[in-house]
Coordinates of C-alpha atoms in Angstrom, one line a residue:
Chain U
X1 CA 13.6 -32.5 10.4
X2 CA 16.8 -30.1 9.9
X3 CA 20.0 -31.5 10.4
X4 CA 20.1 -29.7 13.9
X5 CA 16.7 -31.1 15.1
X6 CA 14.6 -28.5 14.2
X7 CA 11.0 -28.5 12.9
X8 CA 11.7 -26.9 9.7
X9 CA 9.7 -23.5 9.2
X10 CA 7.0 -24.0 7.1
X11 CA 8.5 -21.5 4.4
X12 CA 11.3 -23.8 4.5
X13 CA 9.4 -26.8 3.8
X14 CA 7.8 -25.4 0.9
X15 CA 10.8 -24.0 -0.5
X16 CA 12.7 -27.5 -0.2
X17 CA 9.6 -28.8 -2.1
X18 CA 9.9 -25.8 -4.7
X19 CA 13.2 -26.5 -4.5
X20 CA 13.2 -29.8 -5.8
X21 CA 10.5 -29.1 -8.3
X22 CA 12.3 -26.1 -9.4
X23 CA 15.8 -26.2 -8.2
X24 CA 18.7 -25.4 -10.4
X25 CA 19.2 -28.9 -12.0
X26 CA 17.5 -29.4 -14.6
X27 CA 14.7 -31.6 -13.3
X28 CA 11.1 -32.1 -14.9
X29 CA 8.2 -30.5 -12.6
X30 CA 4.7 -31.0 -12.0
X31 CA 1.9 -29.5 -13.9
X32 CA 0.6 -25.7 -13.2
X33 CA -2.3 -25.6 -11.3
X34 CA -5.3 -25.9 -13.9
X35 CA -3.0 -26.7 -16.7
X36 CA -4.8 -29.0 -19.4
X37 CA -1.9 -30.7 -21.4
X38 CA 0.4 -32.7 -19.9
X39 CA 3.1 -30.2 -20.2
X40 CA 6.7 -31.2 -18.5
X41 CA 9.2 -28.5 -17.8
X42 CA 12.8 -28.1 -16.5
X43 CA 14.7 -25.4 -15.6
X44 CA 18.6 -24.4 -16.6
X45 CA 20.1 -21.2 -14.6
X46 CA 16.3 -19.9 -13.4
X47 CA 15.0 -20.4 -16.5
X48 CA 11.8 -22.5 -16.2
X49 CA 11.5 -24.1 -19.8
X50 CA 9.6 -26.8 -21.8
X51 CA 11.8 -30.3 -21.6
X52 CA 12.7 -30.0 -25.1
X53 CA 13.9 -26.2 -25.3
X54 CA 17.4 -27.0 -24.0
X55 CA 17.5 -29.7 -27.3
X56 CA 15.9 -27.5 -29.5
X57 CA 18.3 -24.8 -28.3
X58 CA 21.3 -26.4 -28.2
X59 CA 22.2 -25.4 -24.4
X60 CA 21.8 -29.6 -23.0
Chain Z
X1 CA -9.1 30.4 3.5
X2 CA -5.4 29.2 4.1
X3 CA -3.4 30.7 7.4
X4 CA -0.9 30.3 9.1
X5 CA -0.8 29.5 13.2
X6 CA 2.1 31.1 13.4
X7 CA 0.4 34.5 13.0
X8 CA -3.0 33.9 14.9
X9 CA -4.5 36.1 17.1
X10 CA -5.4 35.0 20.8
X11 CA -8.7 33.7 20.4
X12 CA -8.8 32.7 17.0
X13 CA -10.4 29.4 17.7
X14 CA -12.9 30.2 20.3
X15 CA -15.4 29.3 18.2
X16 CA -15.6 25.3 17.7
X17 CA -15.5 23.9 14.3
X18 CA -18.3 21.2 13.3
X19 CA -15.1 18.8 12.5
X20 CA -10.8 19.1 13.1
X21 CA -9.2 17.3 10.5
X22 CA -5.9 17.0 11.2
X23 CA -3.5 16.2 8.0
X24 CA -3.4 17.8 4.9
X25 CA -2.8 14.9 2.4
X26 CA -5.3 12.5 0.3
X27 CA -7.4 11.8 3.1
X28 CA -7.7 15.1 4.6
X29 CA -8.2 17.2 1.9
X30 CA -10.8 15.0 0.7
X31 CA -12.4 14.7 3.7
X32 CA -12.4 17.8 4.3
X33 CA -13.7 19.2 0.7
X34 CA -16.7 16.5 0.8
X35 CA -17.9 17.9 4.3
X36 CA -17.3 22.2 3.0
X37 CA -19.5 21.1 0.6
X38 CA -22.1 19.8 3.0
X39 CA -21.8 23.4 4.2
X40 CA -20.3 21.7 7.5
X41 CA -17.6 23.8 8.9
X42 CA -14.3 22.7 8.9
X43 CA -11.1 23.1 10.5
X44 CA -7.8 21.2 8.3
X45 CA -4.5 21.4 10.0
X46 CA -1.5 20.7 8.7
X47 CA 1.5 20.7 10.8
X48 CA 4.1 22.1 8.0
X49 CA 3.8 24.9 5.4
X50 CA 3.5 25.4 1.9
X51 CA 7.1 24.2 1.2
X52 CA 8.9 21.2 2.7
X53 CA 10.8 22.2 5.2
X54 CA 13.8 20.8 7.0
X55 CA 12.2 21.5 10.9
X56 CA 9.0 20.0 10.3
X57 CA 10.5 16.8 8.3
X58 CA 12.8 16.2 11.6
X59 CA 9.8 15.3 13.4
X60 CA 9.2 12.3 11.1
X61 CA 12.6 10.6 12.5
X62 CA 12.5 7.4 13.8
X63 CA 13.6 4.1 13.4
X64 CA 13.3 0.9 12.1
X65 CA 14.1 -2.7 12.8
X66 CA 13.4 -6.3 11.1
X67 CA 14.1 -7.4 8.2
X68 CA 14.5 -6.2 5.3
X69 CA 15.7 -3.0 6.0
X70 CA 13.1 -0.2 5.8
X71 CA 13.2 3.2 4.7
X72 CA 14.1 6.0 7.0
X73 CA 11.3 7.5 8.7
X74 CA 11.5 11.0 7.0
X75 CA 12.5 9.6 3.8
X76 CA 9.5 7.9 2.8
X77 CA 6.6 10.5 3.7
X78 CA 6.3 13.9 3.5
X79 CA 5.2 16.4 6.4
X80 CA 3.9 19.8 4.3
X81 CA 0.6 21.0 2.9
X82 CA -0.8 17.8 0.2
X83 CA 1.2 15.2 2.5
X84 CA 2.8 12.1 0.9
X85 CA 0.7 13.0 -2.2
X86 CA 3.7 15.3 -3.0
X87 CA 5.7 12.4 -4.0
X88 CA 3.2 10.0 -4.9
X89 CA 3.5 7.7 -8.4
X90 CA 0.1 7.9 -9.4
X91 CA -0.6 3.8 -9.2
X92 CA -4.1 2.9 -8.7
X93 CA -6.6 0.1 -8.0
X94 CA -9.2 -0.9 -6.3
X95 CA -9.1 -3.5 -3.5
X96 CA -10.8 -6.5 -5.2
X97 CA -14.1 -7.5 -3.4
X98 CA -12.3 -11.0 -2.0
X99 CA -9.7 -8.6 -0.3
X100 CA -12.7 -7.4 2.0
X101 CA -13.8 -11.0 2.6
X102 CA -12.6 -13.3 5.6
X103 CA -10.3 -16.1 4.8
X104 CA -9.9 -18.9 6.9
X105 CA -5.9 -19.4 5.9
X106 CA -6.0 -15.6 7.0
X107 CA -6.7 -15.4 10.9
X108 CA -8.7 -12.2 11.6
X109 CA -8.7 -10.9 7.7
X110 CA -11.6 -9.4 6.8
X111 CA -13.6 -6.3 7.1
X112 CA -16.5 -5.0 8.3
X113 CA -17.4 -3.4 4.8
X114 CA -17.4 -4.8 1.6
X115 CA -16.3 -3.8 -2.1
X116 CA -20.0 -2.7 -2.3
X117 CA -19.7 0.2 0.1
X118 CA -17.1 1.9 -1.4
X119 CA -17.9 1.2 -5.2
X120 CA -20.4 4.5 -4.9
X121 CA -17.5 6.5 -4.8
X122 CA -15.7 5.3 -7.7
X123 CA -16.0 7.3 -10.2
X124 CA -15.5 10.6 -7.8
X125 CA -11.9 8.8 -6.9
X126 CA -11.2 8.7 -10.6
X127 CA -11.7 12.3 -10.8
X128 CA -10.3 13.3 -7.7
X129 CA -7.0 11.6 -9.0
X130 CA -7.2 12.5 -12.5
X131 CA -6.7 8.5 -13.7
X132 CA -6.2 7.0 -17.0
X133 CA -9.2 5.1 -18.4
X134 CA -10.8 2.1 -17.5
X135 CA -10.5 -0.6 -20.4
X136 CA -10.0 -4.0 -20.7
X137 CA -6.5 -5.5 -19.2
X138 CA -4.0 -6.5 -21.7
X139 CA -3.6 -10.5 -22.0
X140 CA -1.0 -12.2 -23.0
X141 CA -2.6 -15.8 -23.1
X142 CA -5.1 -16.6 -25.4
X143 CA -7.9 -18.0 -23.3
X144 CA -8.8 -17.2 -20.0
X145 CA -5.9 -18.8 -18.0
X146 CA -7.1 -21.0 -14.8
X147 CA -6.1 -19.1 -11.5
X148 CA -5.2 -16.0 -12.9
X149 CA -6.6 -13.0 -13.7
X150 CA -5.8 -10.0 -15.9
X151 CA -6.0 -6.5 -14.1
X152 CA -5.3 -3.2 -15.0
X153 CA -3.6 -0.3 -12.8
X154 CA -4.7 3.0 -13.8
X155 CA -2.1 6.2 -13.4
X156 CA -2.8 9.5 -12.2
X157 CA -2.2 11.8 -14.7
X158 CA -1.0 14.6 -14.0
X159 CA -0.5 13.1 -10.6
X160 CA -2.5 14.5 -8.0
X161 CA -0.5 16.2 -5.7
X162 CA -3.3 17.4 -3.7
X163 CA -2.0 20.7 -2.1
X164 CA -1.3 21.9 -5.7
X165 CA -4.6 20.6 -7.4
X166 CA -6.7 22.0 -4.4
X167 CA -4.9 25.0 -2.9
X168 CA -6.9 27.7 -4.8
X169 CA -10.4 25.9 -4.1
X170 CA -9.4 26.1 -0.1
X171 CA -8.4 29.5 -0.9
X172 CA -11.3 30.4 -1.6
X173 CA -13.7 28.3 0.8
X174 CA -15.6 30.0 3.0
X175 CA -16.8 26.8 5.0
X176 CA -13.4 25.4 5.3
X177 CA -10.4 27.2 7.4
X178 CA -6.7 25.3 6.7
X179 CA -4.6 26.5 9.1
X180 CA -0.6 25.7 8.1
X181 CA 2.2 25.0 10.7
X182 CA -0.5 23.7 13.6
X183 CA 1.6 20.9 14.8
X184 CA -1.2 18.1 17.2
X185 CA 0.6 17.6 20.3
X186 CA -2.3 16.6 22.6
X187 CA -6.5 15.1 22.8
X188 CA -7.7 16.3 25.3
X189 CA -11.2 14.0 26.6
X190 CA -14.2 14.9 28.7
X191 CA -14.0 13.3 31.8
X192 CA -15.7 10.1 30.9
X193 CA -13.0 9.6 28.7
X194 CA -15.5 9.1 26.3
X195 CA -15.4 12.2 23.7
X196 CA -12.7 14.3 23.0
X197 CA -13.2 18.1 24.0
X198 CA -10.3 19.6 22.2
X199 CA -7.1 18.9 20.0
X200 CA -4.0 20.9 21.3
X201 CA -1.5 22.1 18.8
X202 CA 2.4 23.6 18.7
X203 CA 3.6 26.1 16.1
X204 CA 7.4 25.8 15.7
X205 CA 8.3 29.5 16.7
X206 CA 5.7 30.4 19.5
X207 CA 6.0 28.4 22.5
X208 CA 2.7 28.3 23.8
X209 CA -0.2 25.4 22.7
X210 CA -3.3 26.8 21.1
X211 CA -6.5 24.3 20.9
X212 CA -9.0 23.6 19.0
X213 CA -12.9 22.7 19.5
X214 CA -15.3 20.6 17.5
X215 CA -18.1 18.0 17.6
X216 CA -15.9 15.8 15.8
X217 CA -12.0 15.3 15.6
X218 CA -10.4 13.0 12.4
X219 CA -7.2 12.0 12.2
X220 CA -5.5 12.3 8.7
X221 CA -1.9 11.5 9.7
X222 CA -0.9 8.5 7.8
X223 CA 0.1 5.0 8.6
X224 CA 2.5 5.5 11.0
X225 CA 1.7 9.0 12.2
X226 CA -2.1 8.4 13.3
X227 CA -0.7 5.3 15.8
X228 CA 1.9 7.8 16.6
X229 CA -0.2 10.4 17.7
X230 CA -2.9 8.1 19.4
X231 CA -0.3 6.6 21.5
X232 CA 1.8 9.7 22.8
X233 CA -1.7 11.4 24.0
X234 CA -1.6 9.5 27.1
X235 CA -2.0 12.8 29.5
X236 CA -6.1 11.0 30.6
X237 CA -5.1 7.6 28.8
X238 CA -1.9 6.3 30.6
X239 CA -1.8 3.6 27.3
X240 CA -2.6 5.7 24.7
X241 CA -6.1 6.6 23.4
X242 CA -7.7 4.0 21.9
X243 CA -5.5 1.6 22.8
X244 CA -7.6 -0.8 25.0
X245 CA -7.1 -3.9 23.6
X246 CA -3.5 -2.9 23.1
X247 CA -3.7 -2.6 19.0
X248 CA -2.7 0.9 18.4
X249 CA 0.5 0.6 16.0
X250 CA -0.3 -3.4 15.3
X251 CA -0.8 -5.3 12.4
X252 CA 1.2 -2.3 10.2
X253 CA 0.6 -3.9 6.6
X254 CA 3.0 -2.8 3.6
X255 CA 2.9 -4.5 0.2
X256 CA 6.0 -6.7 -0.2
X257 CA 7.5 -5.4 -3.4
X258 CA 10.1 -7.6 -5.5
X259 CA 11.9 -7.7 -9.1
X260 CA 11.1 -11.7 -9.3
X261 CA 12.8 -12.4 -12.9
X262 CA 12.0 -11.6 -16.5
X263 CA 10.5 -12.9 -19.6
X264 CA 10.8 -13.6 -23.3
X265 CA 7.6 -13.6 -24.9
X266 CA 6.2 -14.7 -28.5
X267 CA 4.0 -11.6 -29.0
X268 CA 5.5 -8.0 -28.1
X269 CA 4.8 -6.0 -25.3
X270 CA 3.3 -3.1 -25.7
X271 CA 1.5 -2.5 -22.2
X272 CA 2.3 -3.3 -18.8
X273 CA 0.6 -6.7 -18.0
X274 CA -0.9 -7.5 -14.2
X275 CA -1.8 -10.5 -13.1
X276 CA -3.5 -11.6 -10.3
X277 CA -4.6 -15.5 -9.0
X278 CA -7.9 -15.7 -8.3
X279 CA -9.7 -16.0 -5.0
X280 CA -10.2 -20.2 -5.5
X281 CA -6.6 -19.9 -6.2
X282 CA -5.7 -18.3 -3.0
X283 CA -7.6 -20.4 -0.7
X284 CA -6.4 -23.8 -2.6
X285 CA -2.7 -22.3 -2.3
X286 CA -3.4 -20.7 1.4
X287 CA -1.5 -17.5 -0.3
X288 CA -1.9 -14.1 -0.3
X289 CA -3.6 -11.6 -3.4
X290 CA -0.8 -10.5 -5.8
X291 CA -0.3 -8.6 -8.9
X292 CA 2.3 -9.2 -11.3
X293 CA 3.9 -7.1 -13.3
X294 CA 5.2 -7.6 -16.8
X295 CA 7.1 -4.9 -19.0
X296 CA 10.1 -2.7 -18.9
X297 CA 11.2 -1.6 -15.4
X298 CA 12.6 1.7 -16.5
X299 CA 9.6 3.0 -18.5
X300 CA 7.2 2.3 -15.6
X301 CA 9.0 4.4 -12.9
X302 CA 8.6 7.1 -15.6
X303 CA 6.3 10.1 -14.3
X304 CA 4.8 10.0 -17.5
X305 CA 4.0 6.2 -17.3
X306 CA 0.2 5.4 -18.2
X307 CA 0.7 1.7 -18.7
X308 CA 1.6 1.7 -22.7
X309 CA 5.1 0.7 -23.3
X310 CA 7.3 2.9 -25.9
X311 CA 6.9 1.8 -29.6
X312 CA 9.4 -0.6 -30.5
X313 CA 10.3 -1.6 -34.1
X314 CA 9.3 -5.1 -35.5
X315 CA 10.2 -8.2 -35.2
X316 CA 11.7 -10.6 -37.7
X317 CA 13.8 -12.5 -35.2
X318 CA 12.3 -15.8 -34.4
X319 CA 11.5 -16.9 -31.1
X320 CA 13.9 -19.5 -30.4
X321 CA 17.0 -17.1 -31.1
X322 CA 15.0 -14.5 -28.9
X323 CA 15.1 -16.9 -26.1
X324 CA 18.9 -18.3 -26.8
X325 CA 19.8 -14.6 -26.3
X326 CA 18.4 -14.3 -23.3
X327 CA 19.8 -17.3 -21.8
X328 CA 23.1 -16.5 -22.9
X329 CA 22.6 -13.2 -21.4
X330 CA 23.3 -11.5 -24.8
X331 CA 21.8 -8.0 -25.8
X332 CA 18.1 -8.7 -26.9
X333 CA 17.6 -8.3 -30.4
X334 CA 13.9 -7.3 -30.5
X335 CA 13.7 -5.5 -27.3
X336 CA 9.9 -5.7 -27.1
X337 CA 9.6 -9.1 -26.9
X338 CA 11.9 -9.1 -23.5
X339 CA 10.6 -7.9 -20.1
X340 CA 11.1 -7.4 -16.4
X341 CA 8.7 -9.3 -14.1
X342 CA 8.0 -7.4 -10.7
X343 CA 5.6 -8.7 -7.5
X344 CA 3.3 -6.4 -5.3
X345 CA 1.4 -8.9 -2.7
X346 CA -0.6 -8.9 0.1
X347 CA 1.4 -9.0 3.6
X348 CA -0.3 -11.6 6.1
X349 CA -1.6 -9.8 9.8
X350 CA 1.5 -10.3 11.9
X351 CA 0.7 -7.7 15.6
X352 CA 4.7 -7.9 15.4
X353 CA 4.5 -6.0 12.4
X354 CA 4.3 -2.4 14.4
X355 CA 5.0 0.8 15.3
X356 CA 5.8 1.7 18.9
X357 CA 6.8 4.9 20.9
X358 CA 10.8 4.8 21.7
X359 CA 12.3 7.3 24.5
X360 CA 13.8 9.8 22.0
X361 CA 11.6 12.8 21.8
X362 CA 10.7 15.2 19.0
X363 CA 11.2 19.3 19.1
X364 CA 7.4 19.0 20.4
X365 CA 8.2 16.7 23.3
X366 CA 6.2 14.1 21.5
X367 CA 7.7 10.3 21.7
X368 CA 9.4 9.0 18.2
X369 CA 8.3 5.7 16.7
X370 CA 10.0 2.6 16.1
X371 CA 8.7 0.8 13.2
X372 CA 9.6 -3.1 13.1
X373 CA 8.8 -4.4 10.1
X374 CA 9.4 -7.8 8.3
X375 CA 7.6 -10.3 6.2
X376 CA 6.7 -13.7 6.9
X377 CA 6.4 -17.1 5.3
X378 CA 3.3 -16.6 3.7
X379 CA 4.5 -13.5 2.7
X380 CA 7.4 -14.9 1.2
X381 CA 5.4 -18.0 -0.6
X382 CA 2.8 -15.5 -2.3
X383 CA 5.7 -13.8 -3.7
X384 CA 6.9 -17.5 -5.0
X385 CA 3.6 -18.5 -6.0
X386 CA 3.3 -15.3 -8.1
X387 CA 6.5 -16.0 -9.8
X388 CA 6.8 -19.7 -10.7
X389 CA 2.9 -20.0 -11.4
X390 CA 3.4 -17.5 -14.2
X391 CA 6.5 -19.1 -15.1
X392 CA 5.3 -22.2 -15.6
X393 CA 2.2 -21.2 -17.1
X394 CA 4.0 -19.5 -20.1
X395 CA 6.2 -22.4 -20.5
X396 CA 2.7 -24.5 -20.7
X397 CA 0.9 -22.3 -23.2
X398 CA 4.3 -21.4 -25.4
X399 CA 3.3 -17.7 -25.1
X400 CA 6.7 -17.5 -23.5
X401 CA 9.8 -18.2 -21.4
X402 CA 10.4 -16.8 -17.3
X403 CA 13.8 -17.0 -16.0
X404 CA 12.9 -16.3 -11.9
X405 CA 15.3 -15.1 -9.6
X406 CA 17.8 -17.7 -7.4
X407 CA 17.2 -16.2 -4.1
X408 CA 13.5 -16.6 -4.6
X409 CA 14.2 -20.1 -6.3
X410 CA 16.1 -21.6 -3.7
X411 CA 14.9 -19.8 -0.7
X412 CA 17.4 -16.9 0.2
X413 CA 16.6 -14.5 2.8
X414 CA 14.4 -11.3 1.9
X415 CA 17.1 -9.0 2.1
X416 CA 16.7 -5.3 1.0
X417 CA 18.5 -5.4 -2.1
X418 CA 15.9 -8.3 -3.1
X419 CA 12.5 -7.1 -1.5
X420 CA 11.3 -3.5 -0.2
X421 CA 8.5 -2.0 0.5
X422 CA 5.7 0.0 -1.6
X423 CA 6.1 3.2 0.8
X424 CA 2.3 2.0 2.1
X425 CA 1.7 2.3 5.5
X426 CA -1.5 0.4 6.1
X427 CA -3.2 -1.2 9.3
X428 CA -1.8 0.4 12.1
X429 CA -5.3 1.6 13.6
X430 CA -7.6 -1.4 11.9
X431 CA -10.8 -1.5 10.8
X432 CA -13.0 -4.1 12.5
X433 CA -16.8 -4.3 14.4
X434 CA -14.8 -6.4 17.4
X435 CA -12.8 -3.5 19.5
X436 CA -10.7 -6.5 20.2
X437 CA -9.6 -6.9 16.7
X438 CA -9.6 -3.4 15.6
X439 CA -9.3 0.3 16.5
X440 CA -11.7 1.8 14.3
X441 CA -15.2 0.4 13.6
X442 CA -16.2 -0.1 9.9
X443 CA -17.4 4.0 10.0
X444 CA -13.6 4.7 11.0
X445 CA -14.8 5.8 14.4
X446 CA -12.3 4.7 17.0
X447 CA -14.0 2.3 19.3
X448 CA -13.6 3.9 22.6
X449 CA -14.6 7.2 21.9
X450 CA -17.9 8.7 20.3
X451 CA -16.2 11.7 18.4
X452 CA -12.8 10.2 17.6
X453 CA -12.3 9.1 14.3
X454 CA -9.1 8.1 12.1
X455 CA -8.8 8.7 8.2
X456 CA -6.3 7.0 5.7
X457 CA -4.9 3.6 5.1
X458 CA -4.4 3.7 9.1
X459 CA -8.0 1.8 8.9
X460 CA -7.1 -1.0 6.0
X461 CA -8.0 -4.0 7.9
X462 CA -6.0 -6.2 5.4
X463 CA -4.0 -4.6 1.8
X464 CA -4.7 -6.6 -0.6
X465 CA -2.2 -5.8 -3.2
X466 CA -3.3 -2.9 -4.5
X467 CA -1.8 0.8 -4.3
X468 CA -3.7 2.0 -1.5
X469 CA -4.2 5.7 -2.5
X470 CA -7.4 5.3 -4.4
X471 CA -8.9 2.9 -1.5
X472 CA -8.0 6.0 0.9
X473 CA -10.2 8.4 -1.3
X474 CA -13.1 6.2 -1.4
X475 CA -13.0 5.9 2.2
X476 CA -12.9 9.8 2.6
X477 CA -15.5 10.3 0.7
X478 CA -17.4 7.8 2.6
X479 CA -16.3 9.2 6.1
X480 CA -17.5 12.2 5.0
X481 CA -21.1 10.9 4.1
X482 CA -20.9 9.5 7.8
X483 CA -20.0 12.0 9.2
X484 CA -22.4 14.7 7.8
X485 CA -25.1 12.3 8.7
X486 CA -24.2 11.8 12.3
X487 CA -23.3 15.9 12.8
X488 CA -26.6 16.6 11.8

């Protein structure tokens, strides 16, 4: 439920999900659909990256 | 033979054609060939000239409402010999045979034909519209990749614009009689209200109607113009004709268009790359079809654009300072291996989604359209899908790197700046066997009368994601098989 009692939309509910799969912290995310390795990912300003890029990079 | 109505002579259609096409553009002038060439005889009328012209662009005003903000009414389709085909980009694909198939995440999708009824006229299509050839799709992951699926758009090129690419054959027809300026102002029916006796036009300098007989009457007005026109001949059909089951104007379909984010890839891109899910996909996702888009924004809105992007020279940056770059938001060294990543889907059925007659009147005394138009969740979590499946697959595979944009993300409103539509007006006289769920049956034929039928993507029962311009030849050409059967 929203904060004002609402049902939220189903959009809404799947973007909170996305959200927290994909949101702008850098938080690791479950595997795309079909996806054989065990991949995890994070993403940093949109960028949806592998957990070590930001390391590898030097952008942690 | 092209003339003008402007210039007729009293009776100059006393004698009934076999079939009125009405509408000039894709539809009608293909229509209309395929029958002269049945040796039926035919009558096209276009309500403008030669030329675009400011008077008979006016009578496309209307408005529009939802969100986003769609394009004005006049803007986005043009009302002179060839149609909309004047300004058309020359995309094409075929509606993929799960687009015609019912899906139960999809309430009342489906149509009553399949893939297989239009494949016959494929390869007339192709020449009609002068495409690019077919070949392989470009792939950017090395093995098949589960739940998507490589396509390919083919261009027109030159584009078809199909008053210029036809106007010497109609010229020269003897079977087929185009007649320029002949704005439709009424249908008239018999008194069942069963068959339409004659279609009653309006020239912009003479005052008085002239009309027109024939066994059969098509429309070929486009998306929002063939609702239009069904709904303001209410003279013997105080709703509109055809409009029953109150579903004249409903269910209008666009293709949801959005610039979703962009790429850094290991291998250079050197053609546009599509990507569809596939139908498993869709139904374990309950989403929509979709194509995405991969390459260089600017070089595909090029007239020229055939799906190769412009030589770039090599490489010899590695990857990990390619992506760095683009994270920083620095220049791109090696510009081939950067991209822009762009979403056409499928828009759910929504009878919200419409076109309805408002009080203002045109020049012709004919009611102006309102056109509400907006896109809904599913709508919105195709277009998500589309983006952070590929994302995440090219993170998966190391073929690459997606940066997706934060309104899409985090759930921001579709607002105009971040999603438009294709300029595809689609659904707003559906295709279906149930008159309950459609206006036209799968021949095109509308429901409640025998000699009634519309042409164009006015029939689409559902979009799939394709450009719709080849889908509306094929049906042309397939109307006009029907029809030459049935006439005689």
């Amino acid at each position: 439920m929203t904060a004002n009692g609402r049902q939220p939309s189903r959009h809404q509910a799947l973007m909170s999900r996305r959200a927290l799969i994909l949101g702008a912290a850098a938080v690791p995310i479950s595997l795309p659909a079909g996806a054989r390795r065990p991949e995890q990912f994070v993403t940093h300003r949109g960028w949806v990256l592998r957990a070590d890029d930001l390391d590898r990079l030097g952008l942690r | 033979v092209i003339e003008d109505a402007e210039a007729r002579s009293e009776d100059r259609f006393a004698r009934p054609f076999d079939v009125c096409i009405v509408g000039s553009g894709p539809a009608g002038i293909t229509l209309a060939r395929r029958l002269g060439a049945k040796n039926l005889r035919i009558g096209l009328f276009e309500a403008g000239g030669l030329e675009l012209t400011a008077e008979s662009q006016d009578v496309y005003r209307g408005v529009t409402s939802g969100t986003p903000d769609y394009y004005p009414l006049d803007a986005c389709r043009l009302r002179y010999f060839g149609g909309t085909s004047n300004h058309w980009g020359g995309w094409t694909r075929p509606l993929d045979a799960y687009d015609f198939t019912a899906k139960p995440h999809h309430p009342l999708s489906g149509w009553p034909i399949g893939k297989q009824d239009l494949d016959p006229y494929a390869d007339e299509a192709a020449d009609i519209l002068n495409l690019t050839p077919d070949r392989p799709p470009p792939d950017l992951f090395i093995a098949p990749e589960p739940g998507l699926t490589p396509r390919l758009f083919r261009f027109s090129r030159p584009v078809t614009h199909f008053g210029e690419k036809y106007r010497a054959e109609l010229e020269a027809s003897k079977e087929i009689e185009v007649v320029l300026n002949a704005n439709l102002v009424d249908l008239k029916l018999d008194e069942s209200r069963r068959s339409v006796t004659e279609a009653v036009f309006r020239t912009y300098e003479r005052p008085e109607p002239f009309s027109v007989k024939a066994k059969a009457f098509v429309l070929c007005l486009g998306g929002l113009e063939n609702p239009r026109a069904l709904l303001n001949a209410d003279s013997q059909a105080p709703d509109g004709i055809g409009n029953e089951n109150d579903l004249v104007g409903r269910y209008f379909l666009e293709h949801p268009h959005a610039p979703v984010g962009k790429v850094v890839v290991r291998d250079p891109l050197t053609r546009m790359l599509v990507y569809s899910p596939t139908p498993d996909f869709m139904r374990s996702n309950a989403i929509l079809n979709f194509g995405v888009r991969i390459g260089d924004f600017e070089q595909w809105n090029a007239i020229d654009f055939t799906g190769a992007l412009a030589p770039q020279p090599p490489c010899t940056v590695d990857f990990d300072t390619l992506l760095a770059a683009a994270m920083k938001g620095e220049p791109p060294p090696c510009p081939a291996h950067v991209g822009d990543v762009f979403v056409a889907c499928e828009q759910e059925l929504n009878p919200d989604n419409r076109v309805r007659l408002i009080a203002e009147h045109d020049r012709f005394g004919l009611r102006r359209i309102e056109l509400d138009w907006r896109v809904s969740e599913m709508d919105l979590r195709t277009l998500h899908t589309a983006a952070t499946e590929v994302a995440a697959r090219l993170a998966a595979r190391d073929r690459g790197r997606m940066q997706i944009v934060d309104w899409l993300l985090n759930g921001g409103a579709p607002t105009a700046d971040r999603l438009w539509g294709g300029n595809h007006h689609m659904g707003t006289t559906r295709m279906s066997d149930d008159p309950k769920t459609g206006v036209v049956d799968a021949n095109g034929r509308v429901h409640s009368v025998e000699n009634l039928y519309c042409g164009g993507s006015s029939v689409f029962a559902t979009s799939g994601h394709a450009n719709p311009t080849y889908t509306i030849v094929q049906l042309a050409l397939r109307l006009g098989d029907h029809l030459s059967e049935t006439l005689r």
